[in-house]
Structure formats: structure tokens, C-alpha cells
Coordinates of C-alpha atoms in Angstrom, one line a residue:
M9 CA 15.0 -36.7 -18.8
I10 CA 13.5 -33.8 -20.8
Q11 CA 11.3 -36.3 -22.7
N12 CA 10.0 -37.8 -19.4
M13 CA 9.2 -34.3 -18.1
K14 CA 7.2 -33.5 -21.3
K15 CA 5.2 -36.7 -20.8
F16 CA 4.6 -35.8 -17.2
F17 CA 3.4 -32.3 -17.9
A18 CA 1.2 -33.6 -20.8
A19 CA -0.4 -36.2 -18.5
A20 CA -0.9 -33.6 -15.8
F21 CA -2.6 -31.2 -18.3
I22 CA -4.9 -34.0 -19.5
L23 CA -5.8 -35.0 -16.0
S24 CA -6.5 -31.5 -14.9
S25 CA -8.6 -30.9 -17.9
V26 CA -10.6 -34.1 -17.2
M27 CA -11.0 -33.2 -13.6
G28 CA -12.1 -29.7 -14.5
A29 CA -14.7 -31.0 -16.9
A30 CA -15.8 -33.5 -14.4
Q31 CA -16.2 -30.8 -11.8
N32 CA -18.3 -28.7 -14.2
V33 CA -20.5 -31.7 -14.9
M34 CA -21.0 -32.4 -11.2
Q35 CA -21.8 -28.8 -10.5
N36 CA -24.6 -29.1 -13.0
S37 CA -25.7 -32.5 -11.8
Q38 CA -28.4 -33.6 -9.4
I39 CA -29.2 -36.8 -7.6
H40 CA -32.8 -37.5 -6.4
G41 CA -34.5 -40.5 -5.1
D42 CA -37.3 -42.0 -3.0
F43 CA -37.5 -44.9 -0.6
Q44 CA -40.4 -47.0 0.6
T45 CA -40.6 -50.1 2.8
D46 CA -43.5 -52.0 4.2
F47 CA -43.1 -54.4 7.1
Q48 CA -46.0 -56.6 8.3
Y49 CA -45.9 -58.8 11.4
Y50 CA -48.5 -61.5 11.1
L51 CA -50.6 -63.0 13.9
P52 CA -52.8 -66.0 13.3
D53 CA -56.6 -65.6 13.7
A54 CA -58.6 -68.7 12.7
K55 CA -62.0 -66.8 13.1
I56 CA -61.2 -64.4 10.3
G57 CA -59.2 -66.9 8.2
A58 CA -55.8 -65.4 8.9
D59 CA -53.3 -68.3 8.6
T60 CA -50.1 -68.7 10.4
V61 CA -47.2 -67.1 8.5
P62 CA -44.0 -69.2 9.0
E63 CA -41.7 -66.1 8.7
K64 CA -44.0 -64.0 10.9
L65 CA -42.4 -60.9 9.5
L66 CA -42.6 -60.1 5.8
C67 CA -41.3 -57.1 3.9
N68 CA -41.5 -55.2 0.6
G69 CA -38.8 -52.6 0.0
Y70 CA -38.0 -50.1 -2.8
L71 CA -35.3 -47.6 -3.5
N72 CA -35.2 -45.3 -6.6
L73 CA -32.1 -43.3 -7.5
L74 CA -32.1 -40.7 -10.4
F75 CA -29.1 -38.9 -11.7
T76 CA -29.4 -35.9 -14.0
S77 CA -26.8 -33.8 -15.7
G78 CA -27.9 -31.5 -18.4
N79 CA -29.5 -33.5 -21.2
F80 CA -28.4 -36.8 -19.7
A81 CA -30.3 -38.9 -17.1
A82 CA -29.8 -42.3 -15.5
G83 CA -31.5 -44.2 -12.8
V84 CA -31.8 -47.5 -11.0
R85 CA -34.4 -49.1 -8.6
Y86 CA -33.4 -51.6 -6.0
E87 CA -36.2 -53.9 -4.7
N88 CA -36.2 -56.3 -1.7
Y89 CA -38.8 -59.0 -0.9
N90 CA -37.8 -61.0 2.2
N91 CA -40.2 -62.5 1.8
V92 CA -43.0 -60.8 -0.2
M93 CA -46.0 -59.7 1.8
Q94 CA -49.2 -61.8 1.6
G95 CA -51.5 -60.9 -1.2
F96 CA -48.6 -60.2 -3.6
D97 CA -47.3 -62.7 -6.2
P98 CA -44.9 -65.1 -4.3
R99 CA -42.6 -65.0 -7.4
Y100 CA -41.5 -61.6 -6.1
K101 CA -38.7 -63.2 -3.9
G102 CA -35.3 -62.0 -2.9
S103 CA -33.6 -58.8 -4.0
G104 CA -32.1 -57.2 -7.0
I105 CA -32.1 -54.3 -9.4
P106 CA -34.8 -55.0 -11.9
Y107 CA -35.0 -51.4 -13.2
R108 CA -32.1 -49.4 -14.7
F109 CA -32.0 -46.9 -17.5
A110 CA -30.0 -44.2 -19.2
S111 CA -31.5 -41.5 -21.5
Y112 CA -30.3 -38.5 -23.5
N113 CA -32.3 -35.8 -25.1
H114 CA -31.2 -33.1 -27.6
K115 CA -33.6 -30.5 -28.8
D116 CA -36.5 -32.6 -30.2
F117 CA -34.9 -36.0 -30.0
E118 CA -34.7 -38.4 -27.0
I119 CA -33.3 -41.9 -26.7
T120 CA -33.7 -44.3 -23.7
V121 CA -31.9 -47.6 -23.2
G122 CA -32.7 -50.0 -20.5
N123 CA -36.0 -50.1 -18.6
Y124 CA -38.8 -47.6 -19.4
Y125 CA -42.6 -47.1 -19.0
E126 CA -44.7 -46.1 -22.0
Q127 CA -48.3 -45.6 -23.0
F128 CA -49.8 -45.1 -26.5
G129 CA -53.1 -43.2 -26.4
T130 CA -55.4 -44.4 -23.7
G131 CA -53.5 -47.6 -23.4
L132 CA -55.9 -49.9 -25.2
L133 CA -53.0 -51.3 -27.3
L134 CA -49.9 -50.5 -25.2
R135 CA -49.3 -49.4 -21.6
S136 CA -46.3 -50.4 -19.5
Y137 CA -46.5 -49.0 -16.0
E138 CA -45.9 -49.6 -12.3
E139 CA -48.7 -49.9 -9.7
R140 CA -47.0 -50.9 -6.5
S141 CA -50.2 -51.4 -4.5
L142 CA -51.2 -54.2 -6.9
G143 CA -47.7 -55.7 -7.4
I144 CA -47.7 -54.7 -11.1
D145 CA -44.6 -53.7 -13.0
N146 CA -44.6 -54.6 -16.7
S147 CA -41.8 -52.2 -17.7
L148 CA -40.0 -52.8 -21.0
D149 CA -36.3 -53.5 -21.2
G150 CA -34.9 -52.3 -24.5
I151 CA -34.7 -49.1 -26.6
R152 CA -37.2 -46.3 -26.9
L153 CA -36.9 -43.3 -29.3
R154 CA -39.0 -40.1 -29.2
Y155 CA -38.8 -37.5 -31.9
K156 CA -40.6 -34.2 -32.7
P157 CA -39.8 -33.5 -36.4
Y158 CA -42.0 -30.5 -36.6
N159 CA -44.3 -28.4 -34.4
G160 CA -47.3 -30.5 -33.3
I161 CA -45.9 -33.8 -34.6
Y162 CA -44.8 -36.4 -32.0
L163 CA -43.3 -39.8 -32.9
K164 CA -42.3 -42.7 -30.7
G165 CA -40.7 -46.1 -31.5
L166 CA -39.7 -48.9 -29.1
I167 CA -38.6 -52.4 -28.8
G168 CA -38.0 -54.6 -25.7
Q169 CA -39.0 -57.4 -23.4
Q170 CA -41.3 -57.0 -20.4
R171 CA -40.3 -57.4 -16.8
F172 CA -41.1 -60.8 -15.3
F173 CA -40.4 -60.4 -11.6
F174 CA -36.5 -60.5 -11.5
D175 CA -36.3 -61.8 -15.1
K176 CA -37.7 -60.9 -18.5
G177 CA -40.7 -62.4 -20.3
D178 CA -40.3 -64.7 -23.3
G179 CA -41.9 -62.4 -25.9
I180 CA -40.5 -59.3 -27.7
V181 CA -42.6 -56.2 -27.9
R182 CA -42.3 -53.7 -30.8
G183 CA -44.3 -50.5 -31.2
L184 CA -44.7 -47.2 -33.2
D185 CA -46.9 -44.3 -32.3
G186 CA -47.6 -40.9 -34.0
E187 CA -49.6 -37.9 -32.9
I188 CA -50.4 -34.6 -34.5
N189 CA -51.8 -31.5 -32.7
L190 CA -53.3 -29.4 -35.4
N191 CA -53.3 -26.2 -33.4
E192 CA -49.5 -26.5 -32.9
F193 CA -48.9 -27.8 -36.4
N194 CA -50.5 -24.7 -38.1
K195 CA -49.8 -21.3 -36.6
K196 CA -53.0 -20.0 -38.1
W197 CA -55.0 -22.4 -35.9
T198 CA -53.2 -21.7 -32.6
A199 CA -55.9 -19.4 -31.4
A200 CA -58.8 -21.4 -32.9
K201 CA -61.7 -22.2 -30.7
M202 CA -61.6 -25.8 -31.9
K203 CA -58.6 -27.8 -30.5
A204 CA -57.9 -31.1 -32.3
T205 CA -55.4 -33.9 -31.8
F206 CA -55.2 -37.1 -33.8
G207 CA -53.0 -40.2 -33.2
G208 CA -52.3 -43.7 -34.3
S209 CA -50.4 -46.7 -33.1
F210 CA -49.0 -50.0 -34.3
V211 CA -47.8 -52.7 -31.8
S212 CA -46.7 -56.2 -32.3
K213 CA -45.3 -59.0 -30.2
F214 CA -43.2 -62.0 -31.1
Q215 CA -43.2 -65.3 -29.3
A216 CA -42.1 -68.6 -30.8
D217 CA -44.7 -71.3 -31.3
R218 CA -43.8 -74.4 -29.2
D219 CA -47.4 -75.6 -28.8
P220 CA -47.7 -79.4 -29.5
I221 CA -51.4 -79.1 -30.4
Y222 CA -52.2 -75.8 -32.0
K223 CA -50.5 -73.8 -34.8
L224 CA -50.1 -70.4 -33.1
P225 CA -49.3 -67.0 -34.7
E226 CA -45.8 -66.0 -33.6
N227 CA -46.2 -62.4 -34.6
V228 CA -49.4 -60.8 -33.2
G229 CA -50.0 -57.2 -34.4
G230 CA -52.5 -54.6 -33.6
W231 CA -53.3 -51.0 -34.5
A232 CA -55.2 -48.2 -32.9
A233 CA -56.6 -44.8 -33.9
R234 CA -57.6 -42.0 -31.5
T235 CA -58.7 -38.4 -31.3
T236 CA -59.3 -35.6 -28.8
L237 CA -61.4 -32.7 -29.7
N238 CA -62.1 -29.6 -27.6
Y239 CA -64.6 -26.9 -28.5
G240 CA -65.4 -24.3 -25.9
N241 CA -66.8 -26.1 -22.9
W242 CA -67.0 -29.5 -24.7
M243 CA -64.4 -32.3 -25.0
L244 CA -64.6 -35.5 -27.0
T245 CA -62.1 -38.3 -26.6
G246 CA -62.1 -41.6 -28.4
E247 CA -59.9 -44.5 -29.4
Y248 CA -60.4 -47.7 -31.3
A249 CA -58.0 -50.7 -31.2
Y250 CA -57.8 -53.9 -33.1
K251 CA -55.5 -56.9 -32.9
I252 CA -55.3 -60.1 -35.0
N253 CA -56.1 -63.6 -33.6
D254 CA -54.1 -64.3 -30.4
P255 CA -54.9 -67.7 -28.8
S256 CA -53.9 -67.7 -25.2
T257 CA -54.6 -69.2 -21.8
V258 CA -56.9 -66.4 -20.8
N259 CA -59.2 -66.6 -23.9
K260 CA -59.1 -70.4 -23.8
M261 CA -57.1 -70.7 -27.0
I262 CA -59.6 -69.3 -29.5
Y263 CA -58.6 -67.7 -32.8
K264 CA -61.0 -64.7 -32.8
P265 CA -59.4 -61.2 -33.4
G266 CA -59.7 -58.7 -30.6
E267 CA -61.1 -55.1 -30.6
A268 CA -61.8 -52.4 -28.1
L269 CA -63.5 -49.0 -28.3
F270 CA -63.4 -46.2 -25.7
A271 CA -65.3 -42.9 -26.0
S272 CA -65.9 -40.0 -23.6
L273 CA -67.9 -36.8 -24.0
S274 CA -67.9 -34.1 -21.4
Y275 CA -69.2 -30.6 -20.8
S276 CA -68.2 -28.2 -18.0
K277 CA -68.8 -24.7 -16.9
K278 CA -68.7 -22.9 -13.6
G279 CA -70.8 -24.8 -11.1
F280 CA -71.8 -27.6 -13.5
G281 CA -70.2 -30.5 -15.3
I282 CA -71.4 -33.7 -17.1
T283 CA -69.4 -36.7 -18.4
L284 CA -70.7 -39.6 -20.5
S285 CA -68.3 -42.5 -21.3
A286 CA -68.7 -45.9 -23.0
K287 CA -66.5 -48.8 -23.9
R288 CA -66.6 -52.1 -25.7
I289 CA -64.0 -54.9 -25.1
D290 CA -64.0 -58.0 -27.2
N291 CA -61.3 -60.6 -26.7
M292 CA -58.7 -57.9 -26.0
N293 CA -56.3 -59.7 -23.6
Y294 CA -52.9 -58.8 -25.0
R295 CA -49.7 -60.2 -23.4
S296 CA -46.2 -60.8 -24.5
D297 CA -46.5 -64.4 -23.3
R298 CA -49.7 -66.2 -24.3
S299 CA -49.5 -68.6 -21.3
A300 CA -49.4 -65.8 -18.7
T301 CA -52.3 -65.2 -16.4
G302 CA -53.0 -62.8 -13.5
N303 CA -51.4 -59.4 -13.7
V304 CA -48.1 -60.4 -15.3
L305 CA -46.8 -59.6 -18.8
T306 CA -49.9 -57.5 -19.8
M307 CA -49.2 -55.2 -22.7
N308 CA -52.3 -53.1 -22.7
Y309 CA -54.7 -51.4 -20.2
L310 CA -58.5 -51.7 -20.2
P311 CA -59.8 -49.1 -17.7
A312 CA -62.9 -49.7 -15.7
L313 CA -65.7 -47.3 -16.3
T314 CA -66.7 -47.1 -12.7
K315 CA -66.3 -44.5 -9.9
P316 CA -63.3 -45.4 -7.7
H317 CA -64.4 -45.7 -4.1
S318 CA -62.1 -45.2 -1.1
Y319 CA -64.5 -45.7 1.8
T320 CA -64.2 -49.1 3.5
L321 CA -67.6 -50.6 2.9
L322 CA -67.9 -49.1 -0.6
A323 CA -64.5 -50.6 -1.5
F324 CA -65.7 -54.1 -0.5
Y325 CA -67.0 -54.7 -4.0
P326 CA -64.7 -53.1 -6.7
Y327 CA -65.0 -53.9 -10.4
A328 CA -62.4 -55.7 -12.4
S329 CA -62.4 -55.1 -16.2
Q330 CA -63.2 -58.2 -18.3
P331 CA -60.8 -58.5 -21.2
N332 CA -62.7 -61.4 -22.8
G333 CA -65.8 -59.3 -23.3
E334 CA -67.5 -56.3 -21.8
M335 CA -69.9 -53.5 -22.7
A336 CA -69.8 -50.7 -20.2
W337 CA -70.9 -47.1 -19.8
Q338 CA -70.8 -44.4 -17.2
G339 CA -72.3 -41.0 -16.6
Q340 CA -71.6 -38.4 -13.9
I341 CA -73.2 -35.0 -13.2
N342 CA -71.5 -32.5 -10.9
Y343 CA -73.5 -29.5 -9.7
K344 CA -72.8 -26.8 -7.2
I345 CA -75.8 -25.3 -5.4
K346 CA -75.1 -21.6 -5.1
K347 CA -74.1 -19.9 -1.8
D348 CA -76.6 -18.1 0.4
T349 CA -79.6 -20.2 -0.8
K350 CA -81.9 -22.5 1.1
L351 CA -80.2 -25.7 -0.3
G352 CA -76.8 -24.3 -0.7
G353 CA -76.5 -22.6 2.7
H354 CA -73.9 -19.9 3.4
Y355 CA -71.0 -21.8 1.7
G356 CA -72.8 -23.6 -1.1
T357 CA -73.3 -27.4 -1.6
D358 CA -71.6 -29.7 -4.1
V359 CA -73.7 -32.6 -5.5
A360 CA -72.3 -35.5 -7.6
V361 CA -74.5 -38.1 -9.2
N362 CA -72.8 -41.1 -10.8
Y363 CA -74.1 -44.2 -12.6
S364 CA -72.1 -47.0 -14.2
R365 CA -72.9 -50.4 -15.6
A366 CA -71.1 -53.3 -17.2
N367 CA -72.6 -56.2 -19.1
A368 CA -71.4 -59.1 -21.1
I369 CA -71.1 -58.8 -24.8
D370 CA -73.6 -60.8 -26.9
M371 CA -71.9 -64.0 -28.0
Q372 CA -73.3 -66.4 -30.6
Q373 CA -72.1 -69.8 -31.8
V374 CA -69.9 -69.8 -34.9
N375 CA -72.2 -72.6 -36.3
D376 CA -74.7 -75.1 -35.0
T377 CA -72.0 -77.8 -34.2
T378 CA -69.4 -75.7 -32.5
P379 CA -69.9 -74.9 -28.8
L380 CA -69.1 -71.4 -27.6
M381 CA -65.5 -70.8 -26.7
K382 CA -64.3 -74.1 -28.0
P383 CA -60.5 -74.1 -28.0
G384 CA -58.9 -74.1 -31.5
T385 CA -61.9 -72.4 -33.1
L386 CA -63.0 -68.8 -33.7
G387 CA -64.8 -69.2 -30.4
Y388 CA -67.9 -67.1 -31.1
T389 CA -69.3 -64.3 -33.2
S390 CA -70.5 -61.0 -31.7
D391 CA -72.5 -58.1 -33.1
F392 CA -70.5 -54.9 -32.3
F393 CA -73.4 -53.0 -30.8
A394 CA -75.3 -56.0 -29.2
I395 CA -75.3 -56.0 -25.4
G396 CA -75.3 -59.4 -23.6
D397 CA -77.9 -60.3 -21.0
E398 CA -75.6 -61.0 -18.1
L399 CA -75.0 -58.1 -15.8
Y400 CA -71.5 -57.8 -14.4
Y401 CA -71.6 -54.7 -12.3
E402 CA -73.9 -51.7 -11.6
D403 CA -73.3 -48.7 -9.3
F404 CA -75.6 -45.8 -8.7
N405 CA -74.3 -43.3 -6.1
V406 CA -75.0 -39.8 -4.9
E407 CA -72.5 -37.7 -3.0
I408 CA -73.3 -34.4 -1.2
S409 CA -70.5 -32.2 0.2
H410 CA -71.5 -29.3 2.4
K411 CA -69.7 -26.9 4.6
F412 CA -71.9 -26.0 7.6
S413 CA -69.6 -23.5 9.2
K414 CA -65.9 -22.4 9.3
K415 CA -65.3 -25.4 11.6
V416 CA -67.6 -28.1 10.3
K417 CA -67.9 -29.8 6.9
G418 CA -69.4 -33.1 5.8
I419 CA -69.6 -35.5 2.9
F420 CA -72.7 -37.7 2.7
T421 CA -72.9 -40.7 0.3
W422 CA -75.5 -43.2 -0.7
A423 CA -74.8 -46.0 -3.2
Y424 CA -76.6 -49.0 -4.6
L425 CA -74.2 -51.6 -5.9
T426 CA -74.9 -54.8 -7.9
Y427 CA -71.9 -57.1 -8.0
N428 CA -71.6 -60.4 -10.0
S429 CA -69.1 -62.3 -7.9
D430 CA -69.1 -65.3 -10.3
V431 CA -67.6 -63.1 -13.1
I432 CA -65.5 -60.6 -11.1
E433 CA -63.9 -63.0 -8.6
G434 CA -64.5 -66.4 -10.2
H435 CA -66.6 -67.6 -7.4
T436 CA -70.0 -69.4 -7.4
D437 CA -71.8 -67.1 -4.9
G438 CA -74.0 -65.3 -7.5
I439 CA -75.0 -61.7 -7.6
F440 CA -74.9 -59.4 -4.5
Y441 CA -77.2 -56.4 -4.1
N442 CA -76.0 -53.8 -1.7
H443 CA -77.3 -50.5 -0.2
I444 CA -74.5 -48.4 1.4
G445 CA -74.8 -45.2 3.3
I446 CA -71.9 -43.0 4.6
A447 CA -71.5 -39.9 6.7
D448 CA -68.1 -38.3 6.9
V449 CA -67.9 -35.2 9.1
T450 CA -64.8 -33.1 10.0
Y451 CA -64.6 -30.6 12.8
K452 CA -61.7 -28.2 12.8
I453 CA -60.7 -27.5 16.4
T454 CA -57.9 -25.1 15.6
P455 CA -56.2 -24.1 12.4
T456 CA -53.9 -27.1 12.7
N457 CA -56.0 -29.6 14.8
S458 CA -59.0 -31.4 13.4
I459 CA -61.1 -34.5 14.2
R460 CA -62.9 -36.5 11.5
M461 CA -65.5 -39.2 12.0
E462 CA -66.9 -41.7 9.5
V463 CA -70.0 -43.8 10.0
Q464 CA -70.9 -46.4 7.3
H465 CA -73.5 -49.0 6.9
L466 CA -74.0 -51.8 4.3
L467 CA -77.3 -53.5 3.9
S468 CA -77.5 -56.7 1.9
K469 CA -79.3 -60.0 1.7
Q470 CA -76.4 -61.8 0.1
D471 CA -72.8 -62.7 0.8
E472 CA -72.0 -61.7 4.4
K473 CA -75.1 -59.7 4.8
N474 CA -75.1 -56.4 6.9
W475 CA -72.0 -54.5 8.0
A476 CA -71.5 -51.4 10.2
N477 CA -68.3 -49.3 10.2
A478 CA -67.1 -46.4 12.3
M479 CA -63.7 -44.6 12.2
L480 CA -62.3 -41.7 14.2
E481 CA -59.3 -39.7 13.1
F482 CA -57.4 -36.9 14.9
T483 CA -54.9 -34.8 12.9
V484 CA -52.3 -32.4 14.2
A485 CA -51.2 -30.8 11.0
P486 CA -48.7 -31.1 9.4
K487 CA -47.0 -33.7 11.5
W488 CA -49.3 -36.2 13.2
F489 CA -52.4 -38.2 12.7
F490 CA -54.1 -40.8 14.9
M491 CA -57.0 -43.1 14.0
A492 CA -59.1 -46.0 15.3
G493 CA -61.9 -47.8 13.5
D494 CA -64.0 -51.0 13.4
S495 CA -66.0 -52.9 10.8
Y496 CA -68.6 -55.2 12.3
N497 CA -70.3 -57.9 10.3
Y498 CA -73.3 -58.0 12.6
G499 CA -75.7 -59.4 10.0
N500 CA -73.7 -62.6 9.2
P501 CA -76.2 -65.5 9.4
D502 CA -73.4 -67.6 11.1
N503 CA -73.1 -66.4 14.7
N504 CA -69.5 -67.5 14.7
K505 CA -68.7 -65.1 11.9
K506 CA -70.3 -62.0 13.4
L507 CA -66.9 -60.6 13.8
H508 CA -65.2 -57.2 14.5
Y509 CA -62.4 -56.1 12.2
Y510 CA -60.8 -53.3 14.3
T511 CA -57.9 -51.1 13.3
T512 CA -55.8 -48.5 15.1
G513 CA -52.8 -46.6 14.1
F514 CA -50.8 -43.3 13.8
G515 CA -48.5 -41.6 11.4
Y516 CA -45.8 -39.0 11.6
T517 CA -44.5 -36.7 8.8
N518 CA -41.3 -34.8 8.8
N519 CA -40.6 -32.8 5.7
S520 CA -40.6 -35.4 2.9
S521 CA -40.4 -38.4 5.1
R522 CA -43.3 -40.3 6.7
I523 CA -43.8 -43.3 9.0
A524 CA -47.1 -44.9 9.7
L525 CA -48.0 -47.8 12.1
T526 CA -51.3 -49.7 12.1
Y527 CA -52.5 -52.6 14.1
G528 CA -55.6 -54.7 13.5
K529 CA -57.5 -57.1 11.3
Q530 CA -58.2 -57.1 7.5
R531 CA -61.1 -58.8 5.8
E532 CA -60.4 -61.1 2.9
G533 CA -61.3 -59.6 -0.5
I534 CA -59.9 -57.9 -3.5
V535 CA -58.3 -54.5 -4.1
C536 CA -58.6 -52.7 -7.4
V537 CA -57.0 -49.7 -9.1
G538 CA -58.5 -48.6 -12.4
G539 CA -60.2 -52.0 -13.1
V540 CA -57.0 -54.1 -12.3
C541 CA -57.2 -56.1 -9.1
R542 CA -55.4 -58.5 -6.8
N543 CA -56.7 -60.8 -4.1
V544 CA -56.1 -59.8 -0.5
P545 CA -56.1 -62.6 2.1
A546 CA -57.4 -62.0 5.6
S547 CA -54.7 -60.8 8.0
Y548 CA -54.1 -59.7 11.5
G549 CA -51.1 -58.0 13.0
F550 CA -48.9 -54.9 12.7
L551 CA -48.0 -53.0 9.6
V552 CA -45.2 -50.4 9.4
T553 CA -44.8 -48.2 6.3
I554 CA -41.9 -45.8 5.8
T555 CA -41.5 -43.5 2.9
S556 CA -39.0 -40.7 2.1
N557 CA -38.1 -38.5 -0.9
F558 CA -34.8 -36.7 -1.3

């Protein structure tokens, strides 16, 4: 009896200790999350090319949950595609938990197991990320270590497999990255005017060779070196990456090594700024599966050196980076005309001038008997600084922002776009030359109520010819907005295709939750973010978007 009582009190003591510890843990713990769902109800419209959708209603849904307690963190993401909305890869189907992780950090050391996102430098050699609007999620599933052995020194190491919809890709990705910040490393340089950071990366992938025709490298490695230098108002950023031969579906199974260079120089002071950027890409498609195409299983990121446009007609012709070969450069000048001058007016005027261009790289035959890009060969040779004759994209735009009074402000834009649809979209329609003008005016009725109007026009002799666009938006801050707009292809040479693409909608925000409903028609085209794109089919119907953070 006494022995049983001792066991009972011992068990009670242990249980109370565990419960007390658990209570302390929970008191120091937090759970956060976010939710998003998009429902689209599709209506057929033969005139714009909107096909009948058998399900009529399609849905993309996401729920993130994050638990933190002291140095420990864990999270999961649930995704639901019943079925996936049009324009996204149909291999997103069903539901599941494709993303889950746990991490622990102690002082200068951190370990993550499960899924994670990572980027080395500018991403020329490695970038795993999520871009939901494009249907991209190439997260790695494995182990990642981060360590800071000394002030200013940062080390990373990782291994894993990439997400492939609700599965994992065939290849294995390994990577090491190191960076040193000289101003943190040496206390004597902390207050120095020159700020300097240097870094380097090594990444490799393994995929078994099962090809019946070619002998393919199973381990494909690459390295990169980078720097960022700041001196006063100046900043220089640069990175060079190189990888060994990597025959793949995208590069037509050639054995040429790949390389990429990105450089940017900027200067800024009050009222003035200038940025010059350039890049060269040569056979730099890098994937954990050599047979993959589209936006799946990409290991690196090749940014577009173009200005991102959000206005409807300007966004008709976005640029997609060309991993097989591209020479690009961009320059932008920002200038603020002073207040209380003839050009600046009472509030001053902001002027932004931007120019960007992308060309092919110069490709020469390996020898007189081997055609360019012949599978199983080196493919071509290319002088590093030689620019190819073929123009891919050109954009010259001027944007003027001016506040006329306390109630009225406007943004006025003119752009000239040259767009090679054969290269960017894989079509055979040639090059489009477009003049686009935009006026965007906002009138503040009260401190919380405002009305905004956009008027846009696209002038072209190619593709669908001329377009006109108008949009009216009324906002009751911080809760409501209402909008109505129309894009009219009045210049189409086919009278049956002189169509209106109207849209109307509203949105309501309550704290960190938001619901938006739109109804209307969408033109077929492509949507791009940072030079990565997806095709968007023509559609007609209702779209409901709900987001919430907690």
C-alpha cells in the first residue's frame, strides 16, 4: 500500500511538473497565420475566346499556420485546388499539405528541417521561392543550416528536393553559401565611409542518367561570386555565376556550360537618383530535373531588367527573361523639380525616365559542319561581350507625378514598347511597336473619400492594333472601394473582334481581412512578375477573393 502511494505521488509530481512546464511554454508561445481563397465562376463567351468550363466554378485556396515558442518555430500550409483556376498548371489538383517545417535557432546557429525557401546572392545560382500569382512554388524539402561564426561572417548549407506540385522532383539539390561584411568583421571599419560585402556560392544537383541516347552528367555543379560596395551616395552591386554543361529539354540537349552576369550602379541624393544595370545570360537554365519545362523545378532566378508596369495597357506586353541567351541593360533617372517653381508648381513635380532593352547574345557555329543548337553538341560559341542582332524587347517611358492642389494629384505616363512576340511568347506574329499614353488623376473629396480616374490609349499597327481604356474608382477609406472599367479594342481590323472587355467590382476591408468581388471579361495574354511569366486564357465571369491574417 505504502509502495503504491509512493508511485502515485511520484507520478503526480512528474505530471504536475510537465503541465507546469507546458503552461510556461504556452504562455511564451504564439500562433499566427493567413488565409487566402480565390473563387472564379466562368461564363462562356465565344467572341473573346472564353471556353466553357465544365465545373463552372474553380477555386484556389491556401492556409498558413505558424507556431513560435522562444527559439523554436514550426509551420504548415494547406492548399486546395478544386479544381485549379484557369491559367494555372492543371497538375495543381486536389488538396494536401505540401509545406511543413520546424526550425530552431540558438545564438548564431539555426537549423531548419522540412520545407524552406532560400536565395544565394541575387539568385543567379539558387533561389527557391513562392509567387502565388504565377503558380510558382519551388520550395526545398530537406535540411538547411545557418551559422554566424564571427561578426560579419554568414554561412549557409542546405540539401533537399524541390516541390513538384503535391510531390517532390527527381533531383537532389545541394548548396553552400558564404558572405563577409567587412565593416562588421573589423570594428575599425564600422564607421568607414566605404561599406563592402563579398560573397560566394556553390550549388550542385544530382539526377540519375536514364537517357537512352545521350551520356548526361549526373552531378551538375555551379559557382558564383558577388559583391556590394557603398561609398557615400554611390552603390555598386554585381554577381557572376557559372555552371558546367547541363543538357536539358529547354536548351535542346546541348553540352555548353552556362554563365550569367548581373551588375548595377546607382547614385542618389535628395531630389535626384540614377541607376544603370546590365546583365548577360548564356545557357543558364538550371533545374533539378533536366526534362522539366515551364515554371516547375527551377533552381535559379534570372530577373528581367525592365520596369514593372501595372497599368492595364502597359501590362499587355511584359517581358520574360530568356535563359538560353540574353543581353540586357536598363537605366532610370528620377528627378524632383523643386517646389514653388514654374515647372514644379506649389508642391513640386516628380519625373522618372526609364529605358530598357534586351537583345539576343551573339551565337556562332562550333564549326562549319555543325548547325547551331544541334542536340548532343556544344551547340554554339559566343563572345562574352558580343551583342546579337535580334531585338527581344525595348521600353522607353516617361512618368510625371504632380500634385495640383490639396485635393487633386495626377500621374501621366508615355511609353514606347517594342515587343518580339516570337521570342517572348513563342508565336509567329513578329515584332509589335506600341505607343501608350496614360493619365491617372485622383480627386480627394473628403479626408476619407476619393475618386480616381484612369484614361489609357495604345496605338499600334501590329497585333490587335489600337486600344482605349478607362477606369473609375471610388474609395471610402479604410473600408470600401468600388470600380468600373472597360478596355475597347476599337482598332482591330476584324470588325467581329472590335470588342469591349468591361470589368466592375468592389472590395471591403475589416482590420486584417478583405473580400473583393469582380465581374467582367479578361483578355488572353501573359502575366509576368520579375521576368517570370504564365499564360492567361481569356475568361468571363465572377471572381471572389478573400484574404485574412491573424
